[in-house]
PDB file of C-alpha atoms in Angstrom:
ATOM      1  CA  UNK A1245      -4.467-109.719 -11.040  1.00 46.00           C
ATOM      2  CA  UNK A1246      -0.857-108.584 -11.398  1.00 45.00           C
ATOM      3  CA  UNK A1247       0.248-105.133 -10.286  1.00 44.00           C
ATOM      4  CA  UNK A1248       3.280-103.679 -12.040  1.00 42.00           C
ATOM      5  CA  UNK A1249       5.429-100.844 -10.681  1.00 39.00           C
ATOM      6  CA  UNK A1250       7.982 -98.646 -12.360  1.00 41.00           C
ATOM      7  CA  UNK A1251      11.633 -99.612 -12.247  1.00 42.00           C
ATOM      8  CA  UNK A1252      13.423 -98.099  -9.287  1.00 44.00           C
ATOM      9  CA  UNK A1253      10.860 -99.002  -6.632  1.00 45.00           C
ATOM     10  CA  UNK A1254      12.016-101.148  -3.774  1.00 45.00           C
ATOM     11  CA  UNK A1255      11.691-104.706  -5.071  1.00 47.00           C
ATOM     12  CA  UNK A1256      11.219-106.251  -1.668  1.00 52.00           C
ATOM     13  CA  UNK A1257       8.447-103.893  -0.540  1.00 48.00           C
ATOM     14  CA  UNK A1258       5.027-105.622  -0.385  1.00 50.00           C
ATOM     15  CA  UNK A1259       2.392-104.457  -2.855  1.00 45.00           C
ATOM     16  CA  UNK A1260       0.116-103.187  -0.060  1.00 45.00           C
ATOM     17  CA  UNK A1261       2.936-101.114   1.431  1.00 45.00           C
ATOM     18  CA  UNK A1262       3.684 -99.618  -1.975  1.00 46.00           C
ATOM     19  CA  UNK A1263       0.048 -98.601  -2.372  1.00 39.00           C
ATOM     20  CA  UNK A1264       0.007 -97.043   1.103  1.00 38.00           C
ATOM     21  CA  UNK A1265       3.185 -95.126   0.259  1.00 47.00           C
ATOM     22  CA  UNK A1266       1.643 -93.819  -2.973  1.00 40.00           C
ATOM     23  CA  UNK A1267      -1.522 -92.847  -1.122  1.00 40.00           C
ATOM     24  CA  UNK A1268       0.560 -91.121   1.545  1.00 46.00           C
ATOM     25  CA  UNK A1269       2.416 -89.032  -1.028  1.00 42.00           C
ATOM     26  CA  UNK A1270      -0.875 -88.072  -2.698  1.00 40.00           C
ATOM     27  CA  UNK A1271      -2.392 -87.196   0.683  1.00 44.00           C
ATOM     28  CA  UNK A1272       0.541 -84.985   1.624  1.00 48.00           C
ATOM     29  CA  UNK A1273       0.325 -83.218  -1.741  1.00 43.00           C
ATOM     30  CA  UNK A1274      -3.399 -82.641  -1.236  1.00 38.00           C
ATOM     31  CA  UNK A1275      -2.725 -81.361   2.267  1.00 45.00           C
ATOM     32  CA  UNK A1276      -0.116 -78.892   0.976  1.00 47.00           C
ATOM     33  CA  UNK A1277      -2.597 -77.590  -1.614  1.00 38.00           C
ATOM     34  CA  UNK A1278      -5.356 -77.255   0.999  1.00 39.00           C
ATOM     35  CA  UNK A1279      -2.941 -75.463   3.313  1.00 43.00           C
ATOM     36  CA  UNK A1280      -1.979 -72.994   0.574  1.00 46.00           C
ATOM     37  CA  UNK A1281      -5.661 -72.370  -0.208  1.00 35.00           C
ATOM     38  CA  UNK A1282      -6.404 -71.823   3.480  1.00 42.00           C
ATOM     39  CA  UNK A1283      -3.513 -69.380   3.843  1.00 46.00           C
ATOM     40  CA  UNK A1284      -4.633 -67.558   0.704  1.00 46.00           C
ATOM     41  CA  UNK A1285      -8.184 -67.221   2.059  1.00 52.00           C
ATOM     42  CA  UNK A1286      -6.859 -65.974   5.402  1.00 47.00           C
ATOM     43  CA  UNK A1287      -4.646 -63.363   3.732  1.00 55.00           C
ATOM     44  CA  UNK A1288      -7.411 -62.295   1.323  1.00 55.00           C
ATOM     45  CA  UNK A1289      -9.829 -61.804   4.229  1.00 52.00           C
ATOM     46  CA  UNK A1290      -7.321 -59.617   6.089  1.00 50.00           C
ATOM     47  CA  UNK A1291      -6.626 -57.544   2.984  1.00 54.00           C
ATOM     48  CA  UNK A1292     -10.356 -56.903   2.469  1.00 55.00           C
ATOM     49  CA  UNK A1293     -10.694 -55.969   6.132  1.00 54.00           C
ATOM     50  CA  UNK A1294      -7.756 -53.538   6.079  1.00 53.00           C
ATOM     51  CA  UNK A1295      -9.066 -51.850   2.936  1.00 56.00           C
ATOM     52  CA  UNK A1296     -12.485 -51.389   4.509  1.00 49.00           C
ATOM     53  CA  UNK A1297     -10.917 -50.179   7.745  1.00 46.00           C
ATOM     54  CA  UNK A1298      -8.793 -47.609   5.925  1.00 57.00           C
ATOM     55  CA  UNK A1299     -11.885 -46.326   4.106  1.00 57.00           C
ATOM     56  CA  UNK A1300     -14.071 -46.163   7.242  1.00 58.00           C
ATOM     57  CA  UNK A1301     -12.205 -46.908  10.515  1.00 58.00           C
ATOM     58  CA  UNK A1302     -15.008 -45.643  12.742  1.00 51.00           C
ATOM     59  CA  UNK A1303     -17.593 -47.723  10.935  1.00 48.00           C
ATOM     60  CA  UNK A1304     -15.483 -50.876  11.164  1.00 48.00           C
ATOM     61  CA  UNK A1305     -14.681 -50.290  14.819  1.00 46.00           C
ATOM     62  CA  UNK A1306     -12.051 -53.040  15.129  1.00 52.00           C
ATOM     63  CA  UNK A1307      -8.343 -53.150  14.382  1.00 52.00           C
ATOM     64  CA  UNK A1308      -8.418 -56.778  13.173  1.00 53.00           C
ATOM     65  CA  UNK A1309     -11.039 -59.314  12.073  1.00 63.00           C
ATOM     66  CA  UNK A1310     -12.743 -61.152  14.919  1.00 72.00           C
ATOM     67  CA  UNK A1311     -10.862 -64.251  16.027  1.00 87.00           C
ATOM     68  CA  UNK A1312     -12.191 -67.788  15.799  1.00 91.00           C
ATOM     69  CA  UNK A1313     -12.426 -67.861  19.601  1.00 94.00           C
ATOM     70  CA  UNK A1314     -14.589 -64.746  19.688  1.00 95.00           C
ATOM     71  CA  UNK A1315     -16.759 -66.167  16.910  1.00 95.00           C
ATOM     72  CA  UNK A1316     -17.144 -69.388  18.906  1.00 96.00           C
ATOM     73  CA  UNK A1317     -18.113 -67.431  22.040  1.00 97.00           C
ATOM     74  CA  UNK A1318     -20.626 -65.320  20.107  1.00 97.00           C
ATOM     75  CA  UNK A1319     -22.355 -68.384  18.657  1.00 97.00           C
ATOM     76  CA  UNK A1320     -21.902 -70.822  21.558  1.00 96.00           C
ATOM     77  CA  UNK A1321     -25.592 -71.030  22.521  1.00 96.00           C
ATOM     78  CA  UNK A1322     -26.960 -70.925  18.967  1.00 98.00           C
ATOM     79  CA  UNK A1323     -28.310 -74.115  17.402  1.00 97.00           C
ATOM     80  CA  UNK A1324     -30.202 -74.845  14.174  1.00 97.00           C
ATOM     81  CA  UNK A1325     -33.453 -74.570  16.153  1.00 96.00           C
ATOM     82  CA  UNK A1326     -32.492 -70.948  16.967  1.00 96.00           C
ATOM     83  CA  UNK A1327     -32.852 -70.034  13.312  1.00 95.00           C
ATOM     84  CA  UNK A1328     -33.493 -68.197  11.228  1.00 97.00           C
ATOM     85  CA  UNK A1329     -30.612 -65.999  12.301  1.00 98.00           C
ATOM     86  CA  UNK A1330     -30.039 -62.319  11.611  1.00 98.00           C
ATOM     87  CA  UNK A1331     -26.428 -61.118  11.453  1.00 98.00           C
ATOM     88  CA  UNK A1332     -25.705 -57.393  11.569  1.00 98.00           C
ATOM     89  CA  UNK A1333     -22.435 -56.139  10.124  1.00 96.00           C
ATOM     90  CA  UNK A1334     -21.398 -59.522   8.744  1.00 96.00           C
ATOM     91  CA  UNK A1335     -18.155 -58.061   7.380  1.00 93.00           C
ATOM     92  CA  UNK A1336     -15.623 -60.711   6.392  1.00 92.00           C
ATOM     93  CA  UNK A1337     -17.909 -63.538   7.530  1.00 94.00           C
ATOM     94  CA  UNK A1338     -16.095 -64.578  10.725  1.00 93.00           C
ATOM     95  CA  UNK A1339     -19.323 -65.014  12.673  1.00 96.00           C
ATOM     96  CA  UNK A1340     -21.147 -66.368   9.622  1.00 97.00           C
ATOM     97  CA  UNK A1341     -18.696 -69.253   9.322  1.00 96.00           C
ATOM     98  CA  UNK A1342     -19.077 -69.949  13.044  1.00 97.00           C
ATOM     99  CA  UNK A1343     -22.869 -70.064  12.645  1.00 98.00           C
ATOM    100  CA  UNK A1344     -22.538 -72.591   9.829  1.00 97.00           C
ATOM    101  CA  UNK A1345     -20.134 -74.606  11.996  1.00 97.00           C
ATOM    102  CA  UNK A1346     -22.829 -74.643  14.701  1.00 97.00           C
ATOM    103  CA  UNK A1347     -25.123 -76.440  12.267  1.00 97.00           C
ATOM    104  CA  UNK A1348     -27.167 -73.617  10.750  1.00 98.00           C
ATOM    105  CA  UNK A1349     -27.558 -73.756   6.994  1.00 97.00           C
ATOM    106  CA  UNK A1350     -26.730 -70.745   4.865  1.00 96.00           C
ATOM    107  CA  UNK A1351     -30.403 -70.595   3.899  1.00 96.00           C
ATOM    108  CA  UNK A1352     -31.228 -69.873   7.561  1.00 97.00           C
ATOM    109  CA  UNK A1353     -29.024 -66.760   7.556  1.00 98.00           C
ATOM    110  CA  UNK A1354     -29.858 -63.168   6.696  1.00 98.00           C
ATOM    111  CA  UNK A1355     -26.684 -61.095   6.560  1.00 98.00           C
ATOM    112  CA  UNK A1356     -26.908 -57.313   6.823  1.00 98.00           C
ATOM    113  CA  UNK A1357     -23.851 -55.462   5.543  1.00 97.00           C
ATOM    114  CA  UNK A1358     -23.527 -51.875   4.360  1.00 95.00           C
ATOM    115  CA  UNK A1359     -20.084 -52.082   2.750  1.00 94.00           C
ATOM    116  CA  UNK A1360     -20.583 -53.069  -0.925  1.00 94.00           C
ATOM    117  CA  UNK A1361     -17.336 -55.045  -1.191  1.00 93.00           C
ATOM    118  CA  UNK A1362     -18.063 -57.059   1.940  1.00 94.00           C
ATOM    119  CA  UNK A1363     -21.632 -57.646   0.734  1.00 97.00           C
ATOM    120  CA  UNK A1364     -20.415 -58.891  -2.638  1.00 96.00           C
ATOM    121  CA  UNK A1365     -17.941 -61.286  -1.010  1.00 95.00           C
ATOM    122  CA  UNK A1366     -20.599 -62.590   1.375  1.00 97.00           C
ATOM    123  CA  UNK A1367     -22.868 -63.394  -1.574  1.00 98.00           C
ATOM    124  CA  UNK A1368     -19.986 -65.303  -3.129  1.00 97.00           C
ATOM    125  CA  UNK A1369     -19.031 -67.188   0.045  1.00 96.00           C
ATOM    126  CA  UNK A1370     -22.602 -67.932   1.200  1.00 97.00           C
ATOM    127  CA  UNK A1371     -24.724 -68.142  -1.974  1.00 97.00           C
ATOM    128  CA  UNK A1372     -27.744 -69.603  -0.143  1.00 97.00           C
ATOM    129  CA  UNK A1373     -27.852 -66.817   2.465  1.00 98.00           C
ATOM    130  CA  UNK A1374     -29.855 -63.637   1.970  1.00 98.00           C
ATOM    131  CA  UNK A1375     -27.435 -60.688   1.953  1.00 98.00           C
ATOM    132  CA  UNK A1376     -29.135 -57.355   2.549  1.00 98.00           C
ATOM    133  CA  UNK A1377     -26.918 -54.390   1.713  1.00 98.00           C
ATOM    134  CA  UNK A1378     -28.213 -51.512   3.774  1.00 97.00           C
ATOM    135  CA  UNK A1379     -28.392 -49.666   7.075  1.00 97.00           C
ATOM    136  CA  UNK A1380     -28.914 -51.906  10.117  1.00 97.00           C
ATOM    137  CA  UNK A1381     -30.718 -49.014  11.838  1.00 97.00           C
ATOM    138  CA  UNK A1382     -33.470 -48.993   9.199  1.00 97.00           C
ATOM    139  CA  UNK A1383     -34.775 -52.551   9.175  1.00 97.00           C
ATOM    140  CA  UNK A1384     -38.194 -51.963  10.732  1.00 96.00           C
ATOM    141  CA  UNK A1385     -40.755 -53.071   8.157  1.00 95.00           C
ATOM    142  CA  UNK A1386     -38.135 -54.589   5.829  1.00 96.00           C
ATOM    143  CA  UNK A1387     -39.169 -58.160   4.859  1.00 95.00           C
ATOM    144  CA  UNK A1388     -35.929 -59.958   5.671  1.00 97.00           C
ATOM    145  CA  UNK A1389     -37.555 -63.337   6.350  1.00 94.00           C
ATOM    146  CA  UNK A1390     -40.095 -65.110   4.173  1.00 86.00           C
ATOM    147  CA  UNK A1391     -42.537 -66.692   6.622  1.00 85.00           C
ATOM    148  CA  UNK A1392     -41.284 -66.140  10.169  1.00 91.00           C
ATOM    149  CA  UNK A1393     -39.146 -63.955  12.385  1.00 96.00           C
ATOM    150  CA  UNK A1394     -35.597 -64.656  13.508  1.00 98.00           C
ATOM    151  CA  UNK A1395     -34.864 -66.445  16.754  1.00 98.00           C
ATOM    152  CA  UNK A1396     -31.505 -64.797  17.333  1.00 98.00           C
ATOM    153  CA  UNK A1397     -29.435 -61.882  16.069  1.00 98.00           C
ATOM    154  CA  UNK A1398     -25.648 -61.708  16.037  1.00 98.00           C
ATOM    155  CA  UNK A1399     -24.235 -58.198  15.960  1.00 97.00           C
ATOM    156  CA  UNK A1400     -20.736 -57.377  14.746  1.00 95.00           C
ATOM    157  CA  UNK A1401     -21.336 -53.611  14.639  1.00 94.00           C
ATOM    158  CA  UNK A1402     -19.255 -51.222  16.795  1.00 91.00           C
ATOM    159  CA  UNK A1403     -22.175 -49.935  18.895  1.00 93.00           C
ATOM    160  CA  UNK A1404     -19.828 -48.221  21.339  1.00 90.00           C
ATOM    161  CA  UNK A1405     -18.629 -45.912  18.546  1.00 89.00           C
ATOM    162  CA  UNK A1406     -22.147 -44.876  17.576  1.00 92.00           C
ATOM    163  CA  UNK A1407     -24.313 -42.020  18.825  1.00 94.00           C
ATOM    164  CA  UNK A1408     -27.277 -42.963  21.020  1.00 95.00           C
ATOM    165  CA  UNK A1409     -29.876 -42.349  18.294  1.00 95.00           C
ATOM    166  CA  UNK A1410     -28.104 -44.740  15.934  1.00 95.00           C
ATOM    167  CA  UNK A1411     -27.874 -47.369  18.664  1.00 96.00           C
ATOM    168  CA  UNK A1412     -31.603 -47.021  19.265  1.00 97.00           C
ATOM    169  CA  UNK A1413     -32.346 -47.443  15.569  1.00 97.00           C
ATOM    170  CA  UNK A1414     -30.282 -50.628  15.432  1.00 97.00           C
ATOM    171  CA  UNK A1415     -31.881 -52.079  18.564  1.00 98.00           C
ATOM    172  CA  UNK A1416     -35.415 -51.277  17.422  1.00 97.00           C
ATOM    173  CA  UNK A1417     -34.691 -52.673  13.956  1.00 98.00           C
ATOM    174  CA  UNK A1418     -33.185 -55.835  15.384  1.00 98.00           C
ATOM    175  CA  UNK A1419     -35.944 -56.658  17.858  1.00 98.00           C
ATOM    176  CA  UNK A1420     -38.573 -55.863  15.233  1.00 97.00           C
ATOM    177  CA  UNK A1421     -37.108 -58.798  13.295  1.00 98.00           C
ATOM    178  CA  UNK A1422     -36.963 -61.134  16.333  1.00 98.00           C
ATOM    179  CA  UNK A1423     -39.791 -63.352  17.530  1.00 96.00           C
ATOM    180  CA  UNK A1424     -40.833 -63.293  21.215  1.00 95.00           C
ATOM    181  CA  UNK A1425     -38.088 -64.806  23.324  1.00 95.00           C
ATOM    182  CA  UNK A1426     -35.461 -63.943  20.716  1.00 97.00           C
ATOM    183  CA  UNK A1427     -32.087 -62.556  21.755  1.00 98.00           C
ATOM    184  CA  UNK A1428     -29.362 -60.329  20.380  1.00 98.00           C
ATOM    185  CA  UNK A1429     -25.706 -61.242  20.922  1.00 98.00           C
ATOM    186  CA  UNK A1430     -23.031 -58.575  20.599  1.00 97.00           C
ATOM    187  CA  UNK A1431     -19.494 -57.861  21.730  1.00 96.00           C
ATOM    188  CA  UNK A1432     -17.451 -54.919  22.872  1.00 94.00           C
ATOM    189  CA  UNK A1433     -13.840 -54.211  23.744  1.00 91.00           C
ATOM    190  CA  UNK A1434     -14.774 -52.212  26.847  1.00 89.00           C
ATOM    191  CA  UNK A1435     -15.687 -53.736  30.230  1.00 89.00           C
ATOM    192  CA  UNK A1436     -19.242 -52.343  30.170  1.00 94.00           C
ATOM    193  CA  UNK A1437     -22.190 -53.020  27.918  1.00 96.00           C
ATOM    194  CA  UNK A1438     -21.940 -50.724  24.866  1.00 94.00           C
ATOM    195  CA  UNK A1439     -25.641 -49.876  25.207  1.00 96.00           C
ATOM    196  CA  UNK A1440     -26.297 -47.379  27.990  1.00 94.00           C
ATOM    197  CA  UNK A1441     -28.533 -48.443  30.835  1.00 95.00           C
ATOM    198  CA  UNK A1442     -31.016 -45.624  30.214  1.00 94.00           C
ATOM    199  CA  UNK A1443     -31.418 -46.838  26.629  1.00 95.00           C
ATOM    200  CA  UNK A1444     -31.998 -50.401  27.809  1.00 97.00           C
ATOM    201  CA  UNK A1445     -34.551 -49.162  30.348  1.00 96.00           C
ATOM    202  CA  UNK A1446     -36.491 -47.070  27.819  1.00 94.00           C
ATOM    203  CA  UNK A1447     -36.547 -49.896  25.283  1.00 96.00           C
ATOM    204  CA  UNK A1448     -37.538 -52.543  27.816  1.00 97.00           C
ATOM    205  CA  UNK A1449     -34.360 -54.578  27.344  1.00 98.00           C
ATOM    206  CA  UNK A1450     -31.950 -56.290  29.693  1.00 97.00           C
ATOM    207  CA  UNK A1451     -28.260 -56.993  29.077  1.00 98.00           C
ATOM    208  CA  UNK A1452     -26.142 -59.795  30.513  1.00 97.00           C
ATOM    209  CA  UNK A1453     -22.448 -60.448  29.965  1.00 97.00           C
ATOM    210  CA  UNK A1454     -22.046 -64.086  28.978  1.00 97.00           C
ATOM    211  CA  UNK A1455     -18.353 -64.442  28.134  1.00 97.00           C
ATOM    212  CA  UNK A1456     -14.952 -62.755  28.000  1.00 97.00           C
ATOM    213  CA  UNK A1457     -12.463 -63.694  25.284  1.00 96.00           C
ATOM    214  CA  UNK A1458      -8.972 -62.766  26.409  1.00 94.00           C
ATOM    215  CA  UNK A1459      -7.347 -64.374  23.358  1.00 90.00           C
ATOM    216  CA  UNK A1460      -9.049 -61.980  20.938  1.00 90.00           C
ATOM    217  CA  UNK A1461      -7.158 -58.906  19.661  1.00 85.00           C
ATOM    218  CA  UNK A1462      -8.049 -56.833  21.572  1.00 88.00           C
ATOM    219  CA  UNK A1463      -9.770 -58.818  24.368  1.00 93.00           C
ATOM    220  CA  UNK A1464     -13.544 -58.776  23.954  1.00 94.00           C
ATOM    221  CA  UNK A1465     -16.639 -59.136  26.134  1.00 96.00           C
ATOM    222  CA  UNK A1466     -19.764 -60.895  24.831  1.00 97.00           C
ATOM    223  CA  UNK A1467     -23.199 -59.604  25.858  1.00 98.00           C
ATOM    224  CA  UNK A1468     -26.721 -60.931  25.323  1.00 98.00           C
ATOM    225  CA  UNK A1469     -29.722 -58.591  25.073  1.00 98.00           C
ATOM    226  CA  UNK A1470     -33.280 -59.805  25.615  1.00 98.00           C
ATOM    227  CA  UNK A1471     -36.732 -58.265  26.100  1.00 97.00           C
ATOM    228  CA  UNK A1472     -37.838 -57.816  29.695  1.00 95.00           C
ATOM    229  CA  UNK A1473     -41.402 -58.690  28.690  1.00 82.00           C
ATOM    230  CA  UNK A1474     -42.929 -60.294  25.642  1.00 57.00           C
ATOM    231  CA  UNK A1475     -44.184 -56.937  24.376  1.00 53.00           C
ATOM    232  CA  UNK A1476     -41.218 -54.835  25.456  1.00 55.00           C
ATOM    233  CA  UNK A1477     -41.153 -51.049  25.117  1.00 58.00           C
ATOM    234  CA  UNK A1478     -39.270 -50.600  21.880  1.00 68.00           C
ATOM    235  CA  UNK A1479     -41.298 -47.602  20.767  1.00 60.00           C
ATOM    236  CA  UNK A1480     -40.668 -45.511  23.887  1.00 54.00           C
ATOM    237  CA  UNK A1481     -39.174 -42.089  23.057  1.00 55.00           C
ATOM    238  CA  UNK A1482     -35.533 -41.368  23.839  1.00 50.00           C
ATOM    239  CA  UNK A1483     -34.377 -37.865  24.659  1.00 50.00           C
TER     240      UNK A1483
END
């Protein structure tokens, strides 16, 4: 079979080399397009975040979307066998993408997000995930999972900015959706756990710092909350 090339190509260049050169040009063009798409997605995510932050800075709680390093630290110990997974305050999907990168399928994810624009974008980006638009403090009795409870919860909510009663509602809601042995992973910008010790004691929970991410803006600390016993004390009253 004869291969013909347009006039102007190097006549002495072997056919195989010409094909590799053509493939290289096509690959670089594809790479440029992918790079532009990636930059566009990055910019679009930041624009959505800044709009939401301007509308509700206290509810967002951060000055910038969580970094890839923080997302990796938050999801480091999560595997597909940990699923299904509950994510609170999924926002722009930083942690959601990290969960998928860890091997969980979108169908294993239930994403709780109150902001309607974030919720709409999450449905677009993760069409197989269940996106629940509502209050993370009012999930007790809500059927978020079809036939089982979650094995882990990832929390992107600014608990430190919330009053104690709201924290309690979120913790009770979260552990009501977790099976025995399940854990809740969260982060904070302060050096201490965002959940007060007296709240942990009354709810029968323990907190352990598992990582510090200096490279995040601002630096963040990752905490894991678990039940002290299988039954716990999540219905104990809080003054």
